[in-house]
Short mmCIF file of C-alpha atoms in Angstrom, two decimals:
data_model
loop_
_atom_site.label_atom_id
_atom_site.label_comp_id
_atom_site.label_asym_id
_atom_site.label_seq_id
_atom_site.Cartn_x
_atom_site.Cartn_y
_atom_site.Cartn_z
CA ALA X 1 15.35 -5.41 6.02
CA GLN X 2 12.21 -4.25 7.68
CA SER X 3 9.23 -6.44 8.44
CA VAL X 4 5.78 -5.68 9.80
CA SER X 5 3.52 -7.95 11.83
CA GLN X 6 -0.18 -7.46 12.26
CA HIS X 7 -1.38 -9.86 14.86
CA ASN X 8 -5.06 -9.93 14.11
CA HIS X 9 -6.11 -11.47 10.84
CA HIS X 10 -9.84 -10.84 11.20
CA VAL X 11 -11.58 -8.77 13.85
CA ILE X 12 -15.34 -8.72 14.26
CA LEU X 13 -16.90 -5.96 16.34
CA SER X 14 -20.33 -4.63 17.05
CA GLU X 15 -21.09 -1.03 16.23
CA ALA X 16 -19.96 1.38 18.95
CA ALA X 17 -17.34 -1.05 20.26
CA SER X 18 -13.79 0.18 20.69
CA LEU X 19 -11.10 -0.93 18.29
CA GLU X 20 -7.42 -1.61 18.69
CA LEU X 21 -5.40 -3.23 15.92
CA GLY X 22 -1.88 -4.29 16.68
CA CYS X 23 1.15 -3.55 14.55
CA ASN X 24 4.78 -4.32 15.31
CA TYR X 25 7.75 -3.74 13.08
CA SER X 26 11.32 -4.87 13.09
CA TYR X 27 14.06 -2.51 12.04
CA GLY X 28 16.97 -1.12 13.98
CA GLY X 29 16.88 2.40 12.59
CA THR X 30 14.40 5.24 12.26
CA VAL X 31 11.21 4.52 10.41
CA ASN X 32 8.15 6.29 9.13
CA LEU X 33 4.93 4.55 10.10
CA PHE X 34 1.59 4.46 8.33
CA TRP X 35 -1.85 2.98 8.54
CA TYR X 36 -3.74 2.55 5.30
CA VAL X 37 -7.34 1.43 4.86
CA GLN X 38 -8.80 -0.42 1.90
CA TYR X 39 -12.59 -0.39 1.68
CA PRO X 40 -14.12 -3.26 -0.29
CA GLY X 41 -13.23 -2.95 -3.95
CA GLN X 42 -11.36 0.30 -3.46
CA HIS X 43 -7.80 1.50 -3.39
CA LEU X 44 -5.60 2.19 -0.41
CA GLN X 45 -6.24 5.39 1.49
CA LEU X 46 -3.97 6.87 4.11
CA LEU X 47 -5.55 6.92 7.57
CA LEU X 48 -2.63 8.43 9.43
CA LYS X 49 1.12 8.65 9.52
CA TYR X 50 3.95 9.15 11.97
CA PHE X 51 7.23 10.75 11.02
CA SER X 52 8.49 12.31 14.23
CA GLY X 53 7.35 14.31 17.26
CA ASP X 54 4.27 13.51 19.31
CA PRO X 55 3.94 9.72 19.31
CA LEU X 56 0.16 9.94 19.46
CA VAL X 57 -1.09 10.79 16.00
CA LYS X 58 -4.61 11.50 14.93
CA GLY X 59 -5.91 10.61 11.53
CA ILE X 60 -9.07 10.80 9.53
CA LYS X 61 -12.45 9.36 10.52
CA GLY X 62 -11.68 9.41 14.24
CA PHE X 63 -8.72 7.02 14.09
CA GLU X 64 -5.55 7.48 16.09
CA ALA X 65 -2.35 5.53 16.58
CA GLU X 66 0.39 5.53 19.16
CA PHE X 67 4.03 4.94 18.37
CA ILE X 68 5.82 3.18 21.22
CA LYS X 69 9.45 3.06 20.21
CA SER X 70 10.53 0.68 22.97
CA LYS X 71 7.97 -1.86 21.81
CA PHE X 72 8.43 -1.24 18.08
CA SER X 73 4.68 -0.85 17.95
CA PHE X 74 2.23 1.43 16.18
CA ASN X 75 -1.25 0.28 17.20
CA LEU X 76 -4.36 1.73 15.62
CA ARG X 77 -7.32 2.73 17.77
CA LYS X 78 -10.81 4.07 17.44
CA PRO X 79 -13.08 4.57 20.45
CA SER X 80 -16.34 3.70 18.69
CA VAL X 81 -16.52 1.90 15.36
CA GLN X 82 -19.24 2.26 12.78
CA TRP X 83 -20.53 -0.15 10.18
CA SER X 84 -18.80 1.97 7.54
CA ASP X 85 -15.41 1.13 9.09
CA THR X 86 -15.69 -2.38 7.66
CA ALA X 87 -12.52 -2.67 5.60
CA GLU X 88 -9.02 -4.09 5.43
CA TYR X 89 -6.41 -2.20 7.47
CA PHE X 90 -2.73 -2.24 6.64
CA CYS X 91 0.17 -1.11 8.76
CA ALA X 92 3.26 -0.08 6.79
CA VAL X 93 6.74 1.23 7.40
CA ASN X 94 9.59 2.65 5.41
CA VAL X 95 13.05 3.78 6.33
CA ALA X 96 13.22 7.42 7.34
CA GLY X 97 15.93 9.63 5.93
CA ALA X 98 16.72 7.29 3.08
CA GLY X 99 15.02 8.98 0.17
CA ASN X 100 12.36 7.11 -1.66
CA THR X 101 12.15 3.82 0.13
CA PRO X 102 9.13 1.71 -0.68
CA LEU X 103 6.62 0.71 1.93
CA VAL X 104 6.80 -2.63 3.67
CA PHE X 105 3.29 -3.75 4.57
CA GLY X 106 1.88 -6.04 7.18
CA LYS X 107 -0.48 -8.75 6.00
CA GLY X 108 -3.51 -6.69 6.86
CA THR X 109 -6.35 -7.01 9.35
CA ARG X 110 -9.87 -7.44 8.11
CA LEU X 111 -12.34 -5.54 10.26
CA SER X 112 -16.00 -6.50 10.09
CA VAL X 113 -18.41 -4.27 11.98
CA ILE X 114 -21.84 -5.72 12.60
CA ALA X 115 -25.01 -3.96 13.65
CA ASP Y 1 -9.22 15.39 -10.29
CA THR Y 2 -7.78 11.92 -9.99
CA ALA Y 3 -4.38 12.04 -8.32
CA VAL Y 4 -3.04 8.63 -9.35
CA SER Y 5 -4.86 6.88 -12.16
CA GLN Y 6 -4.41 3.45 -13.67
CA THR Y 7 -5.75 1.83 -16.80
CA PRO Y 8 -7.30 -0.57 -17.25
CA LYS Y 9 -9.17 -1.22 -14.03
CA TYR Y 10 -9.82 -4.84 -14.97
CA LEU Y 11 -7.79 -7.05 -17.28
CA VAL Y 12 -8.72 -10.61 -18.16
CA THR Y 13 -6.37 -12.47 -20.46
CA GLN Y 14 -5.06 -15.91 -21.29
CA MET Y 15 -1.81 -17.50 -20.30
CA GLY Y 16 1.05 -16.67 -22.61
CA ASN Y 17 -0.28 -13.27 -23.65
CA ASP Y 18 1.55 -9.96 -23.20
CA LYS Y 19 -0.24 -7.07 -21.53
CA SER Y 20 0.46 -3.57 -20.25
CA ILE Y 21 -0.90 -1.51 -17.37
CA LYS Y 22 -0.54 2.25 -17.39
CA CYS Y 23 -0.18 4.62 -14.48
CA GLU Y 24 -0.23 8.40 -14.38
CA GLN Y 25 -0.01 10.84 -11.51
CA ASN Y 26 -0.80 14.55 -11.57
CA LEU Y 27 0.61 15.35 -8.14
CA GLY Y 28 3.99 16.58 -9.32
CA HIS Y 29 5.71 13.68 -7.55
CA ASP Y 30 9.11 12.46 -8.67
CA THR Y 31 8.92 8.88 -7.41
CA MET Y 32 6.58 6.15 -8.56
CA TYR Y 33 6.08 2.56 -7.50
CA TRP Y 34 4.41 -0.66 -8.51
CA TYR Y 35 3.01 -2.93 -5.81
CA LYS Y 36 1.40 -6.35 -6.20
CA GLN Y 37 -1.48 -7.44 -3.95
CA ASP Y 38 -1.99 -11.19 -4.00
CA SER Y 39 -5.15 -13.17 -3.37
CA LYS Y 40 -4.53 -13.02 0.38
CA LYS Y 41 -4.39 -9.22 0.21
CA PHE Y 42 -0.65 -9.13 0.91
CA LEU Y 43 1.00 -6.08 -0.66
CA LYS Y 44 4.57 -6.19 -1.85
CA ILE Y 45 6.77 -3.73 -3.68
CA MET Y 46 7.82 -4.68 -7.19
CA PHE Y 47 9.56 -1.60 -8.60
CA SER Y 48 10.39 1.95 -7.69
CA TYR Y 49 11.38 4.77 -10.05
CA ASN Y 50 12.75 8.18 -9.22
CA ASN Y 51 12.91 10.80 -11.96
CA LYS Y 52 12.46 8.07 -14.59
CA GLU Y 53 15.35 6.04 -13.18
CA LEU Y 54 14.83 2.55 -11.77
CA ILE Y 55 15.96 2.56 -8.15
CA ILE Y 56 14.39 -0.57 -6.74
CA ASN Y 57 13.75 -3.86 -8.45
CA GLU Y 58 12.62 -6.52 -6.05
CA THR Y 59 12.76 -10.19 -6.89
CA VAL Y 60 10.39 -9.98 -9.80
CA PRO Y 61 10.57 -12.23 -12.89
CA ASN Y 62 12.11 -10.47 -15.85
CA ARG Y 63 8.84 -11.01 -17.70
CA PHE Y 64 7.82 -7.84 -15.87
CA SER Y 65 9.30 -4.71 -17.38
CA PRO Y 66 8.48 -1.26 -16.04
CA LYS Y 67 8.93 1.81 -18.20
CA SER Y 68 8.84 5.42 -17.16
CA PRO Y 69 8.62 7.78 -20.16
CA ASP Y 70 8.51 10.78 -17.84
CA LYS Y 71 8.14 11.57 -14.14
CA ALA Y 72 4.35 11.47 -14.30
CA HIS Y 73 4.03 8.03 -15.88
CA LEU Y 74 5.08 4.54 -14.92
CA ASN Y 75 3.84 1.69 -17.05
CA LEU Y 76 4.14 -2.02 -16.42
CA HIS Y 77 4.50 -4.49 -19.26
CA ILE Y 78 4.14 -8.19 -18.59
CA ASN Y 79 5.25 -10.82 -21.09
CA SER Y 80 4.15 -14.43 -21.29
CA LEU Y 81 1.53 -14.12 -18.58
CA GLU Y 82 1.19 -16.98 -16.11
CA LEU Y 83 -1.64 -18.02 -13.82
CA GLY Y 84 0.36 -16.85 -10.81
CA ASP Y 85 0.43 -13.32 -12.16
CA SER Y 86 -3.25 -12.96 -11.28
CA ALA Y 87 -3.37 -10.23 -8.67
CA VAL Y 88 -4.25 -6.60 -8.13
CA TYR Y 89 -1.47 -4.26 -9.21
CA PHE Y 90 -1.28 -0.87 -7.52
CA CYS Y 91 0.66 2.10 -8.72
CA ALA Y 92 1.73 4.70 -6.16
CA SER Y 93 3.64 7.94 -6.14
CA SER Y 94 5.37 10.20 -3.66
CA LEU Y 95 7.85 12.99 -3.38
CA SER Y 96 11.38 11.89 -2.65
CA GLY Y 97 12.85 12.71 0.70
CA ALA Y 98 12.71 11.45 4.22
CA HIS Y 99 9.11 12.03 5.18
CA TYR Y 100 6.48 11.73 2.51
CA GLU Y 101 3.52 9.44 2.22
CA GLN Y 102 2.65 7.49 -0.87
CA TYR Y 103 -0.55 7.99 -2.79
CA PHE Y 104 -2.08 4.93 -4.38
CA GLY Y 105 -3.98 4.43 -7.59
CA PRO Y 106 -7.25 2.48 -7.78
CA GLY Y 107 -5.53 -0.75 -8.78
CA THR Y 108 -5.72 -3.02 -11.81
CA ARG Y 109 -7.21 -6.43 -11.22
CA LEU Y 110 -5.42 -8.84 -13.55
CA THR Y 111 -6.94 -12.26 -14.10
CA VAL Y 112 -4.99 -14.80 -16.11
CA THR Y 113 -6.98 -17.79 -17.32
#
């Protein structure tokens, strides 16, 4: 079974600071990787995804993530955060090539951006 | 147009009651899911349906019964509600296949008193 670890429970940054949120997964096979964001009181929105190819993927709102297979990691980055990035961020994986496998989520990282 | 919709958005009820949450998607997807988000924001899969057939049933009490009348709908019925059922329930949908993302509904916040 897959599992996902997000190392930071709560991150507090000032506006314009750079962001990196860690995500590691455990699974021996090929996975699809996702970052979802949940703004306060809202539903989950997909930020970016990795299926195959270039391990550096770019998503919406200036976010990017890098898949490092040897480290089983898929860290999320943004060079300069804004107050509006305050939200909960979830890393998720599912098994690639296996049909409709559900997502396995990490426990989330709460990002608070202060002025 | 709402892609994945859920009703109701909020549900407050007493222990022992039976309640249903409805989910509909207009994306033409063939796979639908129910996830539970607990008070610590942890999201976990409950059920997965493909073409109206149950394909995944995680360790969920049998008081929870999903029903999929067609590919666009996946409803969740909960019998004999307990305090621990209080959570946000998210419906999601996707195409089947190796590489598709899931689209989530707005969630239903269930509070059992």
